[in-house]
Coordinates of C-alpha atoms and ligand atoms in Angstrom, one line a residue:
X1 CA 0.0 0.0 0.0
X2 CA 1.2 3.7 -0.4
X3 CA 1.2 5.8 1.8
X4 CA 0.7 9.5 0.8
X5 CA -0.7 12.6 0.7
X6 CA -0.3 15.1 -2.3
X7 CA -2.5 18.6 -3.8
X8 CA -3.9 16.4 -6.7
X9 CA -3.5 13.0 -8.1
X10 CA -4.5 14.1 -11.2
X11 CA -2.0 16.2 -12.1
X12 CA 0.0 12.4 -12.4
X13 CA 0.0 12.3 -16.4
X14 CA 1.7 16.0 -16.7
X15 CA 4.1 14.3 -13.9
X16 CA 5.2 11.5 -15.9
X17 CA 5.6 13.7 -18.8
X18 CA 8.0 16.0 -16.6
X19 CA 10.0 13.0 -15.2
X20 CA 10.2 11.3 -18.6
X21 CA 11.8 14.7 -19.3
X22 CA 14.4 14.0 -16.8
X23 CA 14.9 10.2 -17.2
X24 CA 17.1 11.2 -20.7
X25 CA 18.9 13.8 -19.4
X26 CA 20.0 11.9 -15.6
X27 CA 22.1 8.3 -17.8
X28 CA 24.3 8.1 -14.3
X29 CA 21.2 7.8 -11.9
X30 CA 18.6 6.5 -14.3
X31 CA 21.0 4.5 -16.5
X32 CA 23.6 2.9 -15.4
X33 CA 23.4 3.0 -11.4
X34 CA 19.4 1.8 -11.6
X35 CA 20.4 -1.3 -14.1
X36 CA 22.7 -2.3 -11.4
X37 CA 20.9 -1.7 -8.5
X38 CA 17.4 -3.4 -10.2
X39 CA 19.8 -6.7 -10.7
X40 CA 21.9 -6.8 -7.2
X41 CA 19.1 -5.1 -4.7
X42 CA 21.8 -3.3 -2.9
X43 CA 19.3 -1.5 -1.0
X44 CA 16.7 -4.6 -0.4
X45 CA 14.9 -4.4 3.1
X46 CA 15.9 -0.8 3.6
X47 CA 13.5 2.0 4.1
X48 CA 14.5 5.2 2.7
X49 CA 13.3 8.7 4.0
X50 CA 14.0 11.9 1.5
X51 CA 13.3 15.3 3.0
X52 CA 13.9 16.4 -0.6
X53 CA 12.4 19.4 -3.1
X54 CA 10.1 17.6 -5.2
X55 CA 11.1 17.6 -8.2
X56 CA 11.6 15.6 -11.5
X57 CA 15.3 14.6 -10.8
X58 CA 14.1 13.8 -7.2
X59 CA 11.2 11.6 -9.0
X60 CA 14.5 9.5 -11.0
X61 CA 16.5 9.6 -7.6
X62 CA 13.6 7.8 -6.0
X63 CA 13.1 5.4 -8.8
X64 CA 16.7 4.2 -8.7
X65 CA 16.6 3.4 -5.0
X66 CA 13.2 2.0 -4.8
X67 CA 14.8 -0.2 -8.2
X68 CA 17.5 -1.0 -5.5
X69 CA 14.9 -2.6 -3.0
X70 CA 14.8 0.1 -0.8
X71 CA 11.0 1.4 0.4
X72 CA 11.0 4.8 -0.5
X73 CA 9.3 7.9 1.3
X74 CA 9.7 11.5 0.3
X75 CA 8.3 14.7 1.8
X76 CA 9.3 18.1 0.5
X77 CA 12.5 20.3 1.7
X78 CA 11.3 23.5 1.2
X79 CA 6.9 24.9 1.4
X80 CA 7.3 25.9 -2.2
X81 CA 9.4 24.0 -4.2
X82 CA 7.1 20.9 -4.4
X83 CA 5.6 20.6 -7.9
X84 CA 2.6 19.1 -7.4
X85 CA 2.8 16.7 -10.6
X86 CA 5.7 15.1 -10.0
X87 CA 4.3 14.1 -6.4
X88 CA 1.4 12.9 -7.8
X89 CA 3.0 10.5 -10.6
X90 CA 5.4 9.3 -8.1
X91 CA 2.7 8.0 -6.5
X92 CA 1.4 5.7 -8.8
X93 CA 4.7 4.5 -9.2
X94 CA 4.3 3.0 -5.5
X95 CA 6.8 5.6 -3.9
X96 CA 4.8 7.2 -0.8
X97 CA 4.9 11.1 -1.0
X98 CA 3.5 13.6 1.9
X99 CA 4.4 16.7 -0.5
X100 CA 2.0 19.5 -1.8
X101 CA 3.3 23.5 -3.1
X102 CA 2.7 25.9 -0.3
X103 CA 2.4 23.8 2.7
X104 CA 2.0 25.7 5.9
X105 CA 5.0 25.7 8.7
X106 CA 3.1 23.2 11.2
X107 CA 1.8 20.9 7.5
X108 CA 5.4 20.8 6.6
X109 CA 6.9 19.1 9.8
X110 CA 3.6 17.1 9.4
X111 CA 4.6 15.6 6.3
X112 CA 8.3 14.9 7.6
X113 CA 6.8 13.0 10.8
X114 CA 4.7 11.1 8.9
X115 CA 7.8 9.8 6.7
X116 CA 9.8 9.0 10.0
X117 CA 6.6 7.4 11.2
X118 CA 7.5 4.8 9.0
X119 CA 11.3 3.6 10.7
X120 CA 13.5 4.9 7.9
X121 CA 17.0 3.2 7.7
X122 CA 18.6 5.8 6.0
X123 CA 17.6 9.6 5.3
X124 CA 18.4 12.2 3.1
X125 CA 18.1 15.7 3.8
X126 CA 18.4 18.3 2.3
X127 CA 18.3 21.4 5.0
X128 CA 18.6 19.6 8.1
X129 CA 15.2 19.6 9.1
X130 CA 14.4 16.1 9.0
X131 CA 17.0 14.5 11.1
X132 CA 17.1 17.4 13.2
X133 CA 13.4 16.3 13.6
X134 CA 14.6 13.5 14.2
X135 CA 16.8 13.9 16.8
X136 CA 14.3 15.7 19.0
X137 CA 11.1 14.0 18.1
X138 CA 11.9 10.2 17.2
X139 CA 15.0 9.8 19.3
X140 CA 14.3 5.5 19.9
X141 CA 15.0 5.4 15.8
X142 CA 18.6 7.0 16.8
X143 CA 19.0 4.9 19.9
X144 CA 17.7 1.5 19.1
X145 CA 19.8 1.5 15.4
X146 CA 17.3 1.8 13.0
X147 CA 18.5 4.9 11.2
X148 CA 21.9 3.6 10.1
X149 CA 23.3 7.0 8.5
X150 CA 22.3 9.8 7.2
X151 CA 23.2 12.2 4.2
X152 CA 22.9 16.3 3.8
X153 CA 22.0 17.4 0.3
X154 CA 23.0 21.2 0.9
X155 CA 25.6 23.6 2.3
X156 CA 23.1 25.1 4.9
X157 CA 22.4 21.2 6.4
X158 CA 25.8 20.6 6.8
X159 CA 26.6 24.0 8.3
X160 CA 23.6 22.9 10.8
X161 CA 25.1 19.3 11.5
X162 CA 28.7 20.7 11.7
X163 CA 27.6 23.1 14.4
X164 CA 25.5 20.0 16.3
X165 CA 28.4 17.7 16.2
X166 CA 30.8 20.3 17.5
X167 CA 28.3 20.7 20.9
X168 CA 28.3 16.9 20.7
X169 CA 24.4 17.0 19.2
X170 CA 24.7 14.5 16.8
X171 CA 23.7 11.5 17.5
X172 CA 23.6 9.5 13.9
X173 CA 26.6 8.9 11.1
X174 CA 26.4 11.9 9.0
X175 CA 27.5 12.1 5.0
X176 CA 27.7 15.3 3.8
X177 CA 26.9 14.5 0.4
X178 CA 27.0 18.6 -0.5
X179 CA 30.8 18.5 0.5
X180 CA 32.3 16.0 -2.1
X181 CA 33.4 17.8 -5.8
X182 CA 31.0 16.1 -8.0
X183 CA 28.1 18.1 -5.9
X184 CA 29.0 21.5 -4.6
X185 CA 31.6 22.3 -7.4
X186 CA 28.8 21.7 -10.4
X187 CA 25.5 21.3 -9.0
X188 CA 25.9 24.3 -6.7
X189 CA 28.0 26.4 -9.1
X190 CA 26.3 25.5 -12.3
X191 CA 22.9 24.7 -11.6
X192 CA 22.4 27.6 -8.8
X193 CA 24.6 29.4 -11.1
X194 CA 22.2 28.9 -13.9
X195 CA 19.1 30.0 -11.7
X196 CA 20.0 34.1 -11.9
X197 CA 17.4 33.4 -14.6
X198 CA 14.6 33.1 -11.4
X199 CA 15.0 36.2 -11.7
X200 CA 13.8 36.8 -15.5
X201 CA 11.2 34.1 -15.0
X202 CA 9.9 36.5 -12.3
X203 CA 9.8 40.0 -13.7
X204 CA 10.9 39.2 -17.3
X205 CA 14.0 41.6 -17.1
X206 CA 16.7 42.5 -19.3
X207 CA 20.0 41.7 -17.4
X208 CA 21.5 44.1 -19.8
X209 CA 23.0 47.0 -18.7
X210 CA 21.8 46.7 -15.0
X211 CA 23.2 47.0 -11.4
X212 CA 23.3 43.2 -10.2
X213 CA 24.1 42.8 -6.9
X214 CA 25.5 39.2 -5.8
X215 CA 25.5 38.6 -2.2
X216 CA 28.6 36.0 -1.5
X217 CA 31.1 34.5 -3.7
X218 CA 30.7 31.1 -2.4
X219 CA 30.1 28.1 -4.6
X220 CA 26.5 29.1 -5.2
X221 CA 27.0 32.7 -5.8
X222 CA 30.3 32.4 -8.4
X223 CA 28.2 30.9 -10.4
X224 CA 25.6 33.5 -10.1
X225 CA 28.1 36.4 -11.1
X226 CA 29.4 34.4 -13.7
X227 CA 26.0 33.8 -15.3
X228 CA 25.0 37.6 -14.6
X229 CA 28.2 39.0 -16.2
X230 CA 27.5 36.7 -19.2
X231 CA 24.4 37.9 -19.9
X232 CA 26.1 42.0 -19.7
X233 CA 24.6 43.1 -16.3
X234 CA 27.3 45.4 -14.3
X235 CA 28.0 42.7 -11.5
X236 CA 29.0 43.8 -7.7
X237 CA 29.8 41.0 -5.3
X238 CA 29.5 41.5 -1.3
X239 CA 31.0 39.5 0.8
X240 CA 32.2 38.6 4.2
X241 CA 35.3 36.5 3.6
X242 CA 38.4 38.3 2.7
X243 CA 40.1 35.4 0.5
X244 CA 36.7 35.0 -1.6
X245 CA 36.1 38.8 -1.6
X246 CA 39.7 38.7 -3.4
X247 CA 38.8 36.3 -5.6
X248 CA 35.5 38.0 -6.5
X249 CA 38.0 41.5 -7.4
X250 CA 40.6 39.4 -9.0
X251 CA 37.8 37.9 -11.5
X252 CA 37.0 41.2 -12.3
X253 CA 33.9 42.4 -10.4
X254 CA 33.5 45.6 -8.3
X255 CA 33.8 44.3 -4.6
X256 CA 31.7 46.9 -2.2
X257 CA 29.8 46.8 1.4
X258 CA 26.3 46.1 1.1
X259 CA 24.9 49.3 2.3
X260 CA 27.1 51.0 -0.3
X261 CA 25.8 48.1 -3.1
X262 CA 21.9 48.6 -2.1
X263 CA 21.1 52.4 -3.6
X264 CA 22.5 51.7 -6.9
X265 CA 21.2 47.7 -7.2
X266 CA 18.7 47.4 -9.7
X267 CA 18.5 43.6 -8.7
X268 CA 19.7 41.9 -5.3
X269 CA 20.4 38.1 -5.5
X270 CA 21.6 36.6 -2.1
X271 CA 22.9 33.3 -1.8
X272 CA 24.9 32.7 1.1
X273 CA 23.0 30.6 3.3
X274 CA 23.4 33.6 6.4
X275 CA 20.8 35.8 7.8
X276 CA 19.9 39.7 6.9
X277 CA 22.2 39.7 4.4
X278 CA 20.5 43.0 3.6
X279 CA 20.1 44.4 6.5
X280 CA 16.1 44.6 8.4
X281 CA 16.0 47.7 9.2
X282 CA 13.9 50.7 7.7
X283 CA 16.2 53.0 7.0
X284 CA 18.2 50.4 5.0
X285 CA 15.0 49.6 2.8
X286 CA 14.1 53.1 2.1
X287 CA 17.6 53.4 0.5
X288 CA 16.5 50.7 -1.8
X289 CA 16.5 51.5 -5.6
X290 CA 12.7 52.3 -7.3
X291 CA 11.8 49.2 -8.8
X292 CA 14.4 47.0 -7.3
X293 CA 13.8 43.2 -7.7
X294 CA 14.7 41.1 -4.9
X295 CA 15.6 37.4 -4.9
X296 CA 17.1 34.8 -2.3
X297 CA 18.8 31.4 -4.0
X298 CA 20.1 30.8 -0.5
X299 CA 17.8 27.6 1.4
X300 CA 16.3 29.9 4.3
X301 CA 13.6 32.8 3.4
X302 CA 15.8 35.1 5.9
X303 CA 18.5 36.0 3.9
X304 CA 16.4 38.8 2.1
X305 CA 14.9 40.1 5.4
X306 CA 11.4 39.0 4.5
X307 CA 9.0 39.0 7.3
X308 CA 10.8 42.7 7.9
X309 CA 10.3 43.5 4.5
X310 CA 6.3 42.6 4.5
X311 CA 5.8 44.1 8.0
X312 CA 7.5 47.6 6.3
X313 CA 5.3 47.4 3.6
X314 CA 2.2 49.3 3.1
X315 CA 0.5 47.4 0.4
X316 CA 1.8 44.0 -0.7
X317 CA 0.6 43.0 -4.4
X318 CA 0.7 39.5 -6.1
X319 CA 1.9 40.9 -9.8
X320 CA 2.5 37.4 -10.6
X321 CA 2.7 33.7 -9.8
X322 CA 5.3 33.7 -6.7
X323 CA 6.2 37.6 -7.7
X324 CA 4.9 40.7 -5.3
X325 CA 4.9 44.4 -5.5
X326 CA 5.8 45.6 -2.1
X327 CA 5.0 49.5 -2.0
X328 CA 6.9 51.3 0.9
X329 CA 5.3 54.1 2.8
X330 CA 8.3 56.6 0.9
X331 CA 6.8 55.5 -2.3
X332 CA 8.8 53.2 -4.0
X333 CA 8.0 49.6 -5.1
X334 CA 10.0 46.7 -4.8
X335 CA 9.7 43.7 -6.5
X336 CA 10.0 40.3 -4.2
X337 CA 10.7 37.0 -5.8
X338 CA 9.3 33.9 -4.2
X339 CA 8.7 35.4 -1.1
X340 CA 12.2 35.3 -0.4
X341 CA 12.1 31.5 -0.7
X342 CA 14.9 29.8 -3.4
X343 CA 13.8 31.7 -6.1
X344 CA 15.0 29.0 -9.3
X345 CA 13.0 26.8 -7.4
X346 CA 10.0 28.3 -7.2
X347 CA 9.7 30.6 -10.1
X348 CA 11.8 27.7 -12.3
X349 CA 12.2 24.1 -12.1
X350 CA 15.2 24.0 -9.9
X351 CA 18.5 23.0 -11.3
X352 CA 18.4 21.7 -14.7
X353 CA 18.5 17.6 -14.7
X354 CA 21.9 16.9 -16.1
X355 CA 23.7 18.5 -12.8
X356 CA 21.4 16.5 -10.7
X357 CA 22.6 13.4 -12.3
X358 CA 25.7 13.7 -10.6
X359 CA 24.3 14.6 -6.9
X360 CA 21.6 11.7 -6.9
X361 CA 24.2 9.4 -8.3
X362 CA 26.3 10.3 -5.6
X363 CA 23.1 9.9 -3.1
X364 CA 22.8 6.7 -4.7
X365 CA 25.9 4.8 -4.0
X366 CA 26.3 6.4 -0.6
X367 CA 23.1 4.4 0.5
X368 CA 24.6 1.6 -1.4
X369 CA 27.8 2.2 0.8
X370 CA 26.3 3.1 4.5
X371 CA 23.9 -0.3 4.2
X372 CA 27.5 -2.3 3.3
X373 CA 29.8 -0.5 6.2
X374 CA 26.9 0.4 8.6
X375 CA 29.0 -1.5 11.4
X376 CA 32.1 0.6 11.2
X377 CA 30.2 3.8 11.6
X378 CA 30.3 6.2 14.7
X379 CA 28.1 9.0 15.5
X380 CA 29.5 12.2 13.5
X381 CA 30.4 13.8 10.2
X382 CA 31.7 10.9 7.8
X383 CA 33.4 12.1 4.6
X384 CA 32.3 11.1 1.3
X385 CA 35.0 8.5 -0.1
X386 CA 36.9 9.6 -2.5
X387 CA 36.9 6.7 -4.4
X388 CA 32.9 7.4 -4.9
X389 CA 33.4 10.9 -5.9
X390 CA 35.5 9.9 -8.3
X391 CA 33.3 7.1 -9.9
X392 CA 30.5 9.3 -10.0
X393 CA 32.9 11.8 -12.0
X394 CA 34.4 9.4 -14.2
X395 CA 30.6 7.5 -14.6
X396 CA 29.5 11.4 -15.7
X397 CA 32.5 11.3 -18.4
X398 CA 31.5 8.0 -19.7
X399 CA 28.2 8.9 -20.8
X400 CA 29.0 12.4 -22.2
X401 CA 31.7 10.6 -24.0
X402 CA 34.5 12.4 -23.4
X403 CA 37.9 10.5 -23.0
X404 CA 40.9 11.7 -20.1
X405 CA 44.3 10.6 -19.9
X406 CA 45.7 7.8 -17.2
X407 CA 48.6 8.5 -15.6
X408 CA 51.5 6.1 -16.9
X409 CA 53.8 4.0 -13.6
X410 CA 56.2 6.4 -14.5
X411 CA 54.0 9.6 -13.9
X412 CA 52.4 7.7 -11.1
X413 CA 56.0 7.6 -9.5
X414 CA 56.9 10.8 -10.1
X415 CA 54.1 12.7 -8.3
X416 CA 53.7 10.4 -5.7
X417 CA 57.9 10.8 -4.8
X418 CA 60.0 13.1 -3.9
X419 CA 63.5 12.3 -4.7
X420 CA 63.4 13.6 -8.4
X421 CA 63.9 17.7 -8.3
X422 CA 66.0 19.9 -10.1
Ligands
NAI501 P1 29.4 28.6 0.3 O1 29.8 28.5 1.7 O2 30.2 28.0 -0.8 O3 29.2 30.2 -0.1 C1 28.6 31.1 0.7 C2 29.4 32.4 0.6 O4 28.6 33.5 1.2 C3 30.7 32.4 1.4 O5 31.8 32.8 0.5 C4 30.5 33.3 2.5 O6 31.7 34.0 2.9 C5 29.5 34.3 1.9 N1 28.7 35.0 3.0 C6 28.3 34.6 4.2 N2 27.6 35.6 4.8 C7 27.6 36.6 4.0 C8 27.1 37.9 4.1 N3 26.4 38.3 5.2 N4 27.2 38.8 3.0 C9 27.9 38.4 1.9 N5 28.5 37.2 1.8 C10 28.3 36.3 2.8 O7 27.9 28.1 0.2 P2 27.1 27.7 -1.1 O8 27.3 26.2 -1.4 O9 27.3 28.7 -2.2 O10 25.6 27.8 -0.6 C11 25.0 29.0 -0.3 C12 23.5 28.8 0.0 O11 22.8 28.3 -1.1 C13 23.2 27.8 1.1 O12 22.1 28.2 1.9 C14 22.9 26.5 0.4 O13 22.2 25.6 1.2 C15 22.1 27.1 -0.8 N6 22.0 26.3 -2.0 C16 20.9 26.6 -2.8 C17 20.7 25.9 -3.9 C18 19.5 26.2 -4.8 O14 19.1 25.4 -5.6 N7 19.0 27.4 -4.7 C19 21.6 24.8 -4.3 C20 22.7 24.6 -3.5 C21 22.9 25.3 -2.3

């Protein structure tokens, strides 16, 4: 039986269509990892939790694993980046989804209890907020050894387990699958990267010739100023970290305080997974360009100072689908994206499939690999192997057919010696 609870199981054939989409364009997950797993059932008798956006590369993620043997159960990471239709046709395909778009606070810790209802084995989050639920609300799974590991999807979750471990908080293996290269250094910098264009989803803007603030130069928001510049917006980075505030000024862009950034900006993206990144206060947000549009790629809705923002406002309009017109009492509009939630995911589709390839392969084999080593595993934060990291890579090669070199015994040698100088 399946267990679920989505907005509409009608909306199942328009799901299919969407994750038929993504099958063709995921060959590492949906290829050659699910062909193995449907023959050796790595993951057979293990019940899988995903506290996941719900998306069409999450649909193929869950296929794989559920073709492994596991018993799959997904709930959304995020209140607005569920799309409804992919919940829905994941559902007849006999995976158990508690996901709808726009689930309330109190519906959205709902659906994760009702996933770790079930006794997960293993669970995947994607913020923190599942295992963190976990660790206050189901602590007998922690204790009696059900949960046998756990991975983090994004930089914010492990920031979040990094700071419980150091107070001795957590209580369950932890893989932070955001940390190893084949995740953070393409699906963060390419496919966040790639979602500046939220931003033209939302108001339909000409990058063009506009001020386009990037908060951070982390791994997200590179990507961000790369994609911005390309597109011939006048880019300014702010940051917080002095060695990526020199890289930012080294690559080129104008490297300035925020408060100095915000009069000129005619759009703000913030990705940096910290808090007020533009400051809440009202003097800052009357200093805030006519017409500015605001947008947040970070996980949490407090980067741009939202709840501030709406509480300064004197007339809040819906101009579009996930786009308001905030009118301040000075006068001025500002445009907010997705309610200051990740805006590619909301206004777009997330990051585009072939990215995701490499992160759910990755979340693939690390099930595969915490259900064969689950005895040698402490409490703590568990680094991905490299050797996994580096299939994934080499896997994502294969099917884009590009060849590399091998190093030759001699090379080998060489850079693993030191005798041989000058
Ligand atoms: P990162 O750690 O590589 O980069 C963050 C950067 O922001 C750092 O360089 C840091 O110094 C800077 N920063 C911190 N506070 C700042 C402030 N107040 N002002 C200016 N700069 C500041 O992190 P990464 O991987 O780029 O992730 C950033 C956020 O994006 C996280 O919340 C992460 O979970 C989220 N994320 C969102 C995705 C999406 O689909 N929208 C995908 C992947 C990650």
């Amino acid at each position: 039986m399946v267990n679920y609870k989505v907005a509409n199981e009608n909306l199942a054939e328009k799901g299919k269509e969407a994750l038929y989409v993504a099958e063709s364009k995921m060959p590492v997950t949906a290829e050659i990892i699910r062909m193995r797993f449907s023959k050796e059932k790595p993951l057979k008798g293990i019940t899988i939790a995903g506290c996941l956006h719900i998306t069409k590369e999450t649909g193929i993620l869950a296929r794989t694993l559920k073709a492994g043997g596991a018993e799959v159960y997904l709930c959304g990471s995020n209140p607005l980046s569920t799309q409804d239709d992919v919940a829905a046709a994941l559902v007849q395909e006999g995976i158990n989804v508690f996901a709808w778009h726009g689930n309330t606070d109190e519906e959205f810790y709902w659906c994760i209890r009702e996933c770790l209802k079930e006794k997960p084995n293993i669970l995947i989050d994607d913020g923190a907020d599942m295992i963190v639920t976990a660790h206050k609300e189901f602590p007998e799974l922690i204790e009696n050894g059900t949960i046998i590991g756990c991975q983090e999807e994004t930089t914010t979750g492990v920031k979040r387990f990094k700071a419980m471990n150091k107070k001795g908080a957590l209580k369950v293996p932890l893989f932070p699958v955001n940390d190893a290269k084949c995740k953070n250094q393409f699906d963060n910098e390419l496919g966040t990267g790639q979602g500046i264009v939220s931003a033209i989803y939302g108001m339909h803007v000409l990058f063009a010739g506009k001020n386009v603030v990037i908060a951070g130069f982390g791994h997200c928001s590179s990507g961000m100023a790369l994609r911005a510049r390309g597109l011939g917006a006048n880019v300014i980075v702010t940051e917080v970290d002095p060695i990526k505030a020199l890289q930012a000024k080294f690559a080129g862009y104008n490297v300035i305080p925020i408060l100095e950034a915000i009069p000129d900006a005619d759009i703000i993206l913030t990705a940096t997974g910290c808090k007020h990144v533009i400051p809440a206060k009202a003097e800052v947000f009357d200093k805030l360009k006519d017409n500015v549009i605001l947008g947040n790629l970070g996980h949490f809705d407090i980067e741009i100072p939202t709840k501030e923002l709406y509480e300064h406002a004197k007339e809040i309009k819906p101009i579009r689908t996930n786009v308001e017109e905030l009118i301040f009492p000075n006068g001025k509009k500002v445009y907010l994206l997705a309610k200051g939630r990740l805006a590619n995911l909301v206004l777009s589709e997330g990051h585009p499939s072939e990215v995701m390839d490499m992160s759910f392969a990755l979340q693939c084999l690390m099930s595969e690999y915490i259900v064969k080593n689950k005895e040698s595993f402490k409490p703590g934060i568990i680094n991905i192997p490299t050797e996994i990291d580096d299939k994934v890579g080499s896997l994502k090669l294969k099917t884009m057919g590009v060849n590399i070199d091998k190093l030759t015994d001699e090379q080998y040698s060489y850079i693993h010696g030191y005798e041989e100088g000058t």
